[in-house]
Short mmCIF file of C-alpha atoms in Angstrom, two decimals:
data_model
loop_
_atom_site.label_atom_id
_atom_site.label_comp_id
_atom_site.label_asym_id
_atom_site.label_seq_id
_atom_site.Cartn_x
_atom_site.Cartn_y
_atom_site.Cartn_z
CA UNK M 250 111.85 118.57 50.42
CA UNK M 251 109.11 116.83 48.02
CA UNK M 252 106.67 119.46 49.52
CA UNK M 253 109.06 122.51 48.76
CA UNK M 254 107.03 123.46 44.92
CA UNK M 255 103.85 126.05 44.12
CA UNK M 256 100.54 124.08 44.93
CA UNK M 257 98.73 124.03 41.49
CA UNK M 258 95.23 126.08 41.39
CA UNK M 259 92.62 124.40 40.16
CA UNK M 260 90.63 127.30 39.87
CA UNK M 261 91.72 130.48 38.18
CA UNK M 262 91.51 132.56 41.37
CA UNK M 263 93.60 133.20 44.36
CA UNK M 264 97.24 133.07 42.42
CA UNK M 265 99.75 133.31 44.88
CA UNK M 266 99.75 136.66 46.67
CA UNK M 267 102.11 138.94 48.49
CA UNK M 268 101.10 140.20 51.34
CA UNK M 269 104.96 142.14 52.35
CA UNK M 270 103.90 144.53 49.46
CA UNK M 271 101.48 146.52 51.35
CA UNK M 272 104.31 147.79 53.50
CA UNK M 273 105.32 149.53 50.50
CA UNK M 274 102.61 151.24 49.35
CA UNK M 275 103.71 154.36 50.11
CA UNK M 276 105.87 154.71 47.23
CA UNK M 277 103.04 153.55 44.61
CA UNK M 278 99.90 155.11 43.47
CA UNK M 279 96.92 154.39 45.64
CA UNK M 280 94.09 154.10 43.41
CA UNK M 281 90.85 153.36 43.96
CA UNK M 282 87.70 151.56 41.85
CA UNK M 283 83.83 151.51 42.10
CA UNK M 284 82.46 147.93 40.89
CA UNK M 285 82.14 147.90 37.50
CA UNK M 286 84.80 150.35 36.26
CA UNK M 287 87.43 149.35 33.99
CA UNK M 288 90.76 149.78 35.49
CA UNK M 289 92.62 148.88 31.86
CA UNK M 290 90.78 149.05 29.07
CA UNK M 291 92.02 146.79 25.65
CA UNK M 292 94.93 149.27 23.88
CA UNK M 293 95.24 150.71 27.32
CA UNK M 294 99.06 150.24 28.46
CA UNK M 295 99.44 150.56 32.09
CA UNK M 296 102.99 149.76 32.38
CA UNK M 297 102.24 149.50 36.40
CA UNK M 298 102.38 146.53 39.11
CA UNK M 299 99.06 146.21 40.53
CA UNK M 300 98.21 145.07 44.15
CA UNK M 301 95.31 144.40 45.06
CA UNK M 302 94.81 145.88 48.80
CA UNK M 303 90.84 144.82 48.65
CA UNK M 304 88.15 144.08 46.30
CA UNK M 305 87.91 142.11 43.59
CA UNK M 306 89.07 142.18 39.72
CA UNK M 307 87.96 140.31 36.43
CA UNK M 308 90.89 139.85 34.33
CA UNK M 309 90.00 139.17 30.55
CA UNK M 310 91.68 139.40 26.88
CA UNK M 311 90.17 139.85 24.29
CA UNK M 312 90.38 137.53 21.07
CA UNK M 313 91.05 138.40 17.45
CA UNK M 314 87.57 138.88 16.67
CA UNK M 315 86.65 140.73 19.73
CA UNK M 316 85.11 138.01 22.07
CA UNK M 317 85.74 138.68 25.66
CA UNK M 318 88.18 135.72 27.05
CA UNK M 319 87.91 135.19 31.26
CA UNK M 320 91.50 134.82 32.06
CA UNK M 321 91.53 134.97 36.03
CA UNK M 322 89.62 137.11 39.13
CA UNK M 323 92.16 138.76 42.01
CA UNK M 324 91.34 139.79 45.35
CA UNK M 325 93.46 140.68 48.03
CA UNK M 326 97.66 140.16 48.21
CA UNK M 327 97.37 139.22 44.57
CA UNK M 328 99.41 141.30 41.72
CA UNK M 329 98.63 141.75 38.23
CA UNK M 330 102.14 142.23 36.23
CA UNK M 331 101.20 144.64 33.17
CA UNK M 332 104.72 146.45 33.65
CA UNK M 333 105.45 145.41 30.29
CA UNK M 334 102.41 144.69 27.95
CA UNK M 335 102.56 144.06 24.56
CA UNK M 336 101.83 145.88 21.78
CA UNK M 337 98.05 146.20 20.95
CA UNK M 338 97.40 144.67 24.46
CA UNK M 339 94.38 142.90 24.72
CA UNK M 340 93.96 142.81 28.19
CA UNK M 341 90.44 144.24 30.05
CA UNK M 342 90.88 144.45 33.90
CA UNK M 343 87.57 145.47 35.67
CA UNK M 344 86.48 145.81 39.50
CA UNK M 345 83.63 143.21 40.11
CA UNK M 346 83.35 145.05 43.67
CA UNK M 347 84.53 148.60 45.14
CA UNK M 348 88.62 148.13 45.15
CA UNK M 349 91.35 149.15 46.07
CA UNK M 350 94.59 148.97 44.32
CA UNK M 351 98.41 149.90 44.72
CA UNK M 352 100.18 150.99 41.39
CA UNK M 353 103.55 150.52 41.54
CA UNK M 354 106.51 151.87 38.09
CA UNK M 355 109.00 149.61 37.41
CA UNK M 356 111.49 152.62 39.23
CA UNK M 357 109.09 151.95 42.56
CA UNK M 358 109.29 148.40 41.80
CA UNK M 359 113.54 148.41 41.75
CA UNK M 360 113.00 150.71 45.19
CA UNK M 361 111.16 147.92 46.57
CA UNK M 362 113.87 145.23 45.34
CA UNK M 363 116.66 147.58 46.88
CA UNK M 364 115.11 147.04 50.11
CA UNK M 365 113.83 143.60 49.88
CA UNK M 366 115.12 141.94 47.47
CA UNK M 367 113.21 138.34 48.10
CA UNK M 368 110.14 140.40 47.05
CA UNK M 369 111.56 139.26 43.65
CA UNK M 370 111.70 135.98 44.35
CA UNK M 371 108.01 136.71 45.61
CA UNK M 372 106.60 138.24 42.64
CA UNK M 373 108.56 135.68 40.41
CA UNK M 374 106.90 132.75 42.59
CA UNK M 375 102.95 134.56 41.73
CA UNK M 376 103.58 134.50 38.19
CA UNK M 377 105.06 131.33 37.80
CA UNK M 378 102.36 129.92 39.31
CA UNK M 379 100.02 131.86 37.04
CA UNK M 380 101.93 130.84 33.41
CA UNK M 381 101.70 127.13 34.99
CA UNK M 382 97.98 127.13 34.96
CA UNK M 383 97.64 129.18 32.30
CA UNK M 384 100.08 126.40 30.09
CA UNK M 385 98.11 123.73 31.49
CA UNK M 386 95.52 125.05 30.35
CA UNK M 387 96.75 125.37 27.08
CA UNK M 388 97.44 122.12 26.36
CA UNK M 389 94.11 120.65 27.78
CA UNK M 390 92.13 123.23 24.89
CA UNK M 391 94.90 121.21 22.31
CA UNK M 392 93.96 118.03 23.20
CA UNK M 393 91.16 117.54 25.59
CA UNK M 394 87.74 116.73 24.95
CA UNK M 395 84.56 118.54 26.34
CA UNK M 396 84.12 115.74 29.13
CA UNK M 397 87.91 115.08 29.83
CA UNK M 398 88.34 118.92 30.64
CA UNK M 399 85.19 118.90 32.75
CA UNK M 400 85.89 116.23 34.69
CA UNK M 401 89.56 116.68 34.85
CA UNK M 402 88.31 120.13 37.07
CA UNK M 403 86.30 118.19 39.33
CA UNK M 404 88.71 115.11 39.55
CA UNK M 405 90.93 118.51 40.37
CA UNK M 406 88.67 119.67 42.98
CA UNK M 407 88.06 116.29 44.59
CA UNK M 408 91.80 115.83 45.33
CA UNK M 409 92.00 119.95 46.80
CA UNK M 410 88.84 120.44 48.71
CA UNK M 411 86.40 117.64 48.49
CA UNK M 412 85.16 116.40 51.90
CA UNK M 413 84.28 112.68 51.93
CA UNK M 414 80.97 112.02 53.69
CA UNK M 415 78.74 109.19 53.72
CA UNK M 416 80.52 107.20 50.48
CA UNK M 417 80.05 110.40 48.80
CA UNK M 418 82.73 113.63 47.89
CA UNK M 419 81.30 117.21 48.94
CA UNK M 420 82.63 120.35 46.80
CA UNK M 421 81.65 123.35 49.06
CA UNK M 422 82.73 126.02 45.96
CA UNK M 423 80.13 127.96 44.42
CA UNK M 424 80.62 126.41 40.87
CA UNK M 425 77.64 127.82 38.08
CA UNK M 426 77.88 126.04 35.02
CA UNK M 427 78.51 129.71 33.64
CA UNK M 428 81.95 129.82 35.47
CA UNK M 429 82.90 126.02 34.13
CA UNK M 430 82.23 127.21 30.76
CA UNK M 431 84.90 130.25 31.44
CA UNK M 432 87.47 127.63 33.22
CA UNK M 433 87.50 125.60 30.42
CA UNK M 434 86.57 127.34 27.27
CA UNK M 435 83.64 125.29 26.49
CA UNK M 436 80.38 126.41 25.52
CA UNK M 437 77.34 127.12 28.01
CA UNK M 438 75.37 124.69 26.40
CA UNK M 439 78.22 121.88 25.73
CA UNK M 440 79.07 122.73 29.65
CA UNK M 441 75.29 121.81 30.31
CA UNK M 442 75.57 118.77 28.18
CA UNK M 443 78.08 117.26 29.67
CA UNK M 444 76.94 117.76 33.37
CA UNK M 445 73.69 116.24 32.76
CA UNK M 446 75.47 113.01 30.93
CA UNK M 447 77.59 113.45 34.28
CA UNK M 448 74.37 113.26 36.63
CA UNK M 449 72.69 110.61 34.09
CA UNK M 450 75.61 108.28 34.90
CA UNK M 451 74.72 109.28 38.75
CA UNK M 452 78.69 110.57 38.79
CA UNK M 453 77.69 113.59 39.95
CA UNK M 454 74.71 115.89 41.88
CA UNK M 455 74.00 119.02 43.62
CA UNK M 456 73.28 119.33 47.30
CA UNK M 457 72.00 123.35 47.65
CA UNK M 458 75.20 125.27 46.26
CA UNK M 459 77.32 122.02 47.21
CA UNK M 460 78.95 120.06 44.08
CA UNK M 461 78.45 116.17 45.25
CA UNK M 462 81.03 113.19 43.64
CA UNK M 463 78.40 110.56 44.31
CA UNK M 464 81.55 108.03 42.41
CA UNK M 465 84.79 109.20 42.55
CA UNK M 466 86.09 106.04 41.14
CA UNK M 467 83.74 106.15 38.19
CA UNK M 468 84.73 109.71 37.71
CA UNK M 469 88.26 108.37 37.42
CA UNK M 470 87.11 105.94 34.48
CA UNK M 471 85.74 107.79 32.92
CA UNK M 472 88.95 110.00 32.37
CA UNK M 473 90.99 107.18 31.17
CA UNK M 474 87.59 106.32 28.95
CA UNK M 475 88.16 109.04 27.53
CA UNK M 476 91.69 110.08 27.69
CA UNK M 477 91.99 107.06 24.96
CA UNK I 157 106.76 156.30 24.21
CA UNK I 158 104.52 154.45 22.13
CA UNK I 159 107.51 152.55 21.67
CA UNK I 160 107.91 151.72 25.11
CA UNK I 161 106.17 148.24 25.41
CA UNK I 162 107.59 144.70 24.79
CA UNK I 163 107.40 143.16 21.16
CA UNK I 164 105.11 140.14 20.23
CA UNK I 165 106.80 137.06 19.66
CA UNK I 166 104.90 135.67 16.98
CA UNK I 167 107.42 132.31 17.04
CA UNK I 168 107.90 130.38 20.28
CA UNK I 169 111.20 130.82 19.92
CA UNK I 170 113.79 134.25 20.95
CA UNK I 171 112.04 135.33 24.06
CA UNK I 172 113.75 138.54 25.35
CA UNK I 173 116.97 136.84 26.99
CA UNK I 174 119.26 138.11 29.40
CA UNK I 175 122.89 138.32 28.26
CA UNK I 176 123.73 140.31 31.30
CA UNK I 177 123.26 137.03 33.15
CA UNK I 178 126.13 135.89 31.78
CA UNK I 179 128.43 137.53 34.04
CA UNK I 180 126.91 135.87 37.26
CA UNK I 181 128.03 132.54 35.90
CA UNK I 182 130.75 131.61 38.51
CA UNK I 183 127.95 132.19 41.07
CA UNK I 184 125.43 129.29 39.31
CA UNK I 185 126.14 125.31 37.94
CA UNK I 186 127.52 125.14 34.51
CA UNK I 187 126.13 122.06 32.90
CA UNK I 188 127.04 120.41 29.61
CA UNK I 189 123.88 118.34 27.57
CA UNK I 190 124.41 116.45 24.06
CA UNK I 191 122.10 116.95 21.29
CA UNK I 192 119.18 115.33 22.30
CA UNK I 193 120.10 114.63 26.32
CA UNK I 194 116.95 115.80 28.60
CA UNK I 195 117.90 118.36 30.87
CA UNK I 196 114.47 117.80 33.00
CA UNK I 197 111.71 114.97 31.97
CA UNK I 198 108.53 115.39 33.22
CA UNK I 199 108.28 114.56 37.13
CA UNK I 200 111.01 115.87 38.00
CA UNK I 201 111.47 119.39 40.04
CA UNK I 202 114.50 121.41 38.83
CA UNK I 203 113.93 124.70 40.87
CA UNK I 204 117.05 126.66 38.81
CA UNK I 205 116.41 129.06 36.96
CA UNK I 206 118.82 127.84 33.59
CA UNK I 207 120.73 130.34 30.99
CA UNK I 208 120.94 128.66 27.84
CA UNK I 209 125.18 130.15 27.44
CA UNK I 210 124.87 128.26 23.70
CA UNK I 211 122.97 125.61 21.46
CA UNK I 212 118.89 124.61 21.61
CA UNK I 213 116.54 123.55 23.99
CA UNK I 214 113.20 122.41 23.12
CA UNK I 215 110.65 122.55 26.18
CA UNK I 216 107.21 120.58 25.89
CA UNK I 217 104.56 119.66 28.35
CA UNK I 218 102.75 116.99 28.68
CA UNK I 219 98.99 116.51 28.73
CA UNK I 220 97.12 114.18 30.89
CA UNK I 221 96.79 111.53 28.93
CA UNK I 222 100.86 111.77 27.83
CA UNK I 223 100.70 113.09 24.57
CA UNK I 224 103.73 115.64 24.10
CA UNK I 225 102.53 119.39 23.73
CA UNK I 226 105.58 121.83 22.31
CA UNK I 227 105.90 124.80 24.10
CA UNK I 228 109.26 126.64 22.83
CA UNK I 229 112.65 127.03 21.46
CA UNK I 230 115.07 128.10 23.74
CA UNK I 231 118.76 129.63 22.31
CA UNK I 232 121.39 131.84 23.46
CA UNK I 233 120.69 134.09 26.69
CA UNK I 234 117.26 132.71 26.92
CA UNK I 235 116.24 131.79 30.50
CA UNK I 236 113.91 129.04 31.52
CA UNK I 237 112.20 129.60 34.97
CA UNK I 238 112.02 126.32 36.86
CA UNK I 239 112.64 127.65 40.32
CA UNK I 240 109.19 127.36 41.64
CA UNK I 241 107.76 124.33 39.11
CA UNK I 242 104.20 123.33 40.14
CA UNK I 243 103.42 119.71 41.77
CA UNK I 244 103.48 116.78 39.37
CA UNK I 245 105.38 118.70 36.91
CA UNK I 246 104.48 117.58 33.49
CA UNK I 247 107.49 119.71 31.82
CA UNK I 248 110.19 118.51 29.40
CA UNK I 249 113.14 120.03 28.48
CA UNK I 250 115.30 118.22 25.97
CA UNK I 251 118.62 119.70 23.86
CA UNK I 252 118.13 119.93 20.50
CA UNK I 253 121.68 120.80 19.89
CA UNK I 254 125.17 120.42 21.97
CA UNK I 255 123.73 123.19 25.08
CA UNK I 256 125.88 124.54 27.39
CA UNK I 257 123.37 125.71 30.55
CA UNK I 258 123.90 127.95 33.71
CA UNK I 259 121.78 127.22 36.76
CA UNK I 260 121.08 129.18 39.26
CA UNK I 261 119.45 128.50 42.64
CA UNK I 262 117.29 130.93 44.04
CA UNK I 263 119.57 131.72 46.99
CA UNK I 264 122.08 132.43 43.68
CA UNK I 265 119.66 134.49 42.14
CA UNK I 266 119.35 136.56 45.56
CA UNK I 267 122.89 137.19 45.44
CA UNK I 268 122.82 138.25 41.59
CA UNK I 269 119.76 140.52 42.36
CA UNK I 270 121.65 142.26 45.04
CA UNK I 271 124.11 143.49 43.06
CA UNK I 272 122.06 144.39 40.33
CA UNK I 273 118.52 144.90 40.76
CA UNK I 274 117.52 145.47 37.08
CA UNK I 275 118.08 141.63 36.77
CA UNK I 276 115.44 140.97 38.55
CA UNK I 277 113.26 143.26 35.99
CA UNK I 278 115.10 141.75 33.14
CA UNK I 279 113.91 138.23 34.09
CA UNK I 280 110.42 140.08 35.03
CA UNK I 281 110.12 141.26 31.30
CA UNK I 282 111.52 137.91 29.87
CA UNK I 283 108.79 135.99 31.39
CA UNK I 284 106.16 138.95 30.50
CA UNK I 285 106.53 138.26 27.09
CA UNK I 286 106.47 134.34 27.59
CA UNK I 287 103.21 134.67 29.43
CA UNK I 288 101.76 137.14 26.67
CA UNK I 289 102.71 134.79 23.88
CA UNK I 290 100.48 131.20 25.71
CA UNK I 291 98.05 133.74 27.26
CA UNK I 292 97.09 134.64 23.34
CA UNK I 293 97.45 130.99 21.93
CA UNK I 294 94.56 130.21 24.83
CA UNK I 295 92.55 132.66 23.63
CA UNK I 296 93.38 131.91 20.01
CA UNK I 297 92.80 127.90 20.95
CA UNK I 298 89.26 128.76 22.58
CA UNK I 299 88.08 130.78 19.77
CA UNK I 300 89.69 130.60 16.56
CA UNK I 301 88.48 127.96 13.48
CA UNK I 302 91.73 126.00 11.99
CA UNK I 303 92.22 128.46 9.08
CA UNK I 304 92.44 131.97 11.01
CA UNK I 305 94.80 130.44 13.34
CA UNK I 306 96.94 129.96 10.34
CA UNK I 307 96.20 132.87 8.55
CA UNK I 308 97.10 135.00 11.87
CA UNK I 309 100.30 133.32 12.13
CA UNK I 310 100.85 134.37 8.48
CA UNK I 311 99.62 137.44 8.74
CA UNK I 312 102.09 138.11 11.95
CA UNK I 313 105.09 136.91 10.07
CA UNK I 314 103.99 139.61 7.34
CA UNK I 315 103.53 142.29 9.67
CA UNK I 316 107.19 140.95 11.57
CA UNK I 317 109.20 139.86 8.96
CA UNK I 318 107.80 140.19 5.72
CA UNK I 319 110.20 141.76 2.79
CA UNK I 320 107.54 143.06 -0.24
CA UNK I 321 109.12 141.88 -3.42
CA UNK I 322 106.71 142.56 -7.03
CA UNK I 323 103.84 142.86 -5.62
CA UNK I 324 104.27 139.51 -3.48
CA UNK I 325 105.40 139.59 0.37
CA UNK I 326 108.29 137.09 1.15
CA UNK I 327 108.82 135.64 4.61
CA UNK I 328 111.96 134.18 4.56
CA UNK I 329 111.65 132.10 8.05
CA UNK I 330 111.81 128.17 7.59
CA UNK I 331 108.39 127.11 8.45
CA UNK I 332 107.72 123.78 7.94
CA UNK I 333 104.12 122.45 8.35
CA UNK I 334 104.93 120.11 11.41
CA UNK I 335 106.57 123.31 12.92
CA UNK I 336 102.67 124.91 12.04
CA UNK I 337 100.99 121.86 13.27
CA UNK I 338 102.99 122.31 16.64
CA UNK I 339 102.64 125.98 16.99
CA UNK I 340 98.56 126.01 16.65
CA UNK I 341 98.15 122.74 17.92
CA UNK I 342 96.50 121.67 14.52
CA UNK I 343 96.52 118.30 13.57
CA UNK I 344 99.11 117.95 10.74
CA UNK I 345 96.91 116.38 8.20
CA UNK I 346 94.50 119.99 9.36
CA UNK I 347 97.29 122.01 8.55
CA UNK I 348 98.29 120.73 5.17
CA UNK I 349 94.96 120.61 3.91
CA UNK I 350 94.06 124.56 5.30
CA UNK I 351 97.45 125.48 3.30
CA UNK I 352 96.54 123.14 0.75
CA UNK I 353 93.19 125.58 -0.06
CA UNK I 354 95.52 128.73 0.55
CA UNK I 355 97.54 127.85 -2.20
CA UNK I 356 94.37 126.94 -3.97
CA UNK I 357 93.24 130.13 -4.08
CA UNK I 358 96.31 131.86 -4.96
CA UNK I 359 97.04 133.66 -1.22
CA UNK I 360 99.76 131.54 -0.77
CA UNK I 361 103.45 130.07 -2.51
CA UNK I 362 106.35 128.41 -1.97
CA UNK I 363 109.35 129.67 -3.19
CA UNK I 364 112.63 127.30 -2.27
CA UNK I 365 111.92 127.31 1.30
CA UNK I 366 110.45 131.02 1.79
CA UNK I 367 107.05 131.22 1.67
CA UNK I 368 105.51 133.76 -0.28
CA UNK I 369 102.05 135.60 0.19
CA UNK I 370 100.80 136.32 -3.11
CA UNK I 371 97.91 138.52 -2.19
CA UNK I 372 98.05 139.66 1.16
CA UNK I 373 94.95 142.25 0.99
CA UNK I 374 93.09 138.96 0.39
CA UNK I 375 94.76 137.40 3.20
CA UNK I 376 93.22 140.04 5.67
CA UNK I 377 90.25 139.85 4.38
CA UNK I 378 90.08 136.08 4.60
CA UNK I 379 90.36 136.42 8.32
CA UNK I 380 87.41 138.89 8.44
CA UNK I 381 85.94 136.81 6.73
CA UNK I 382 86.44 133.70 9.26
CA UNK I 383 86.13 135.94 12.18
CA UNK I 384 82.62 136.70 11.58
#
């Protein structure tokens, strides 16, 4: 019973998926991507369910004043709702490798519930789990410093995939600074700031492409330090 | 069909409800809360999915280090999805006014879906618009400078609501500057100064408890002017 909620992602990327659509593919619109091309486009309204059936997508929005915001990447099982945008829609969806997609109307969509109807429940699970980290993240832009939000994603990452070796915590995730500054809407350069105070304080290093917690404890204080 | 996409909220308040949920209310809980009972503190799983049949619910979040962060008003035939709430969930819903609630389980939700599968787009558009409205405060909270998050929300309520009256545009929507403060997550003393220099300079009025725009040509181009 205390297991029976969504597991939180840490890392905007592999949102719940759902695999059962593919049996119904048939009644969407196969469609399919080379890397690079847009699939939506901002002002675009696709009005469409999108699986993903392989490849990879960049989801972004765009802000007031035209500055490209990462929201998420999907890959396979994973659906992107834009059934019912919103007006102006800001949203940019591009293929960051060859894809494939399923394209399903919201009459396809009720075909699908007619004969499945815990596909609902499905789709309702993805996106819930989407506006929770999404929310989250909102509030840790409102009140958050530059350090808490960094180190609240490692803390994060420690906890789901670190791998305790020799006193010290392993990451095995291909993290560039470039991708921390799109998790957490900081700047490059405050993101590089903050990692080398973060190695300074010999919190944290790099072993090849591995992220190492040399002190996961100090890590911790250093969150309440600054949660204050 | 350029109609044909969902409406911004540009208050987080009167999401698209679902007053065709009302009929499935013998199949879901009824509960009663008193102005200012919780109906879920943080830490605590819920997994309904709750009606609001009448009254105000006021749902927050809170951030790592506790502080409160407001997310929405909830009224009449507005749903709340808490059927799949994340681990360690740091939501809050309290009544701000006598609430009467339905709750349904998801099994209960199955059942509704079953006999009418538009519900389950209904509820699929409801939280659509939800996840529009935080997906654009992100991007608005990454990017924006204290006074064009303002002057967007005023410039919204102009485009929404606004009733042009000699010259000046009236928004007749009580809008108090804590209500501001917790809608761009500004600081309050932030907000009352950025208003402060908008009355300053003549964009902005009070009149009663509507708030006027007195110029709102200057308005837009005070946001092209903080966009840059």
């Amino acid at each position: 019973m205390i297991m029976d909620y969504l597991e939180r992602n840490y890392l905007p990327e592999n949102f719940y998926g759902i695999p059962a659509l593919i049996d119904y593919c048939n009644l969407g619109e196969m469609c399919t991507f080379k890397k690079g091309d847009p699939i939506i486009l901002p002002g675009q309204y696709l009005k469409k369910l999108l699986l993903i059936i392989d490849g990879k997508v960049k989801v972004s929005r765009l802000s007031s004043s035209g500055r490209e915001h990462f929201q998420y990447f999907a890959e396979k099982n994973a659906i992107i709702n834009e059934l019912f945008p919103s007006e102006d829609s800001p949203l940019q969806i591009i293929a960051t490798r060859n894809t494939q997609t399923c394209m399903f109307t919201s009459g396809q969509l009720l075909q699908i519930i007619s004969n499945d109807n815990t596909i609902a429940l499905e789709i309702l699970k993805g996106l819930s789990q989407k506006s929770n980290y999404f929310e989250e993240r909102l509030v840790e832009r409102t009140y958050d410093t530059a350090t808490t939000r960094i180190c609240h994603l490692i803390r994060n990452l420690v906890l789901q995939v670190g791998v305790y070796e020799d006193g010290r915590c392993l990451i095995d995730i291909p993290l560039p600074q470039n991708y921390i500054s799109q998790i957490t809407g900081l700047h490059f350069i405050t993101v590089c700031n903050v990692i080398k105070k973060l190695k300074n304080e010999k919190i944290l290093g790099k072993d090849g492409k591995k992220l190492i917690v040399y002190d996961v404890e100090k890590l911790n204080k250093y969150l309440m330090l600054y949660e204050e």
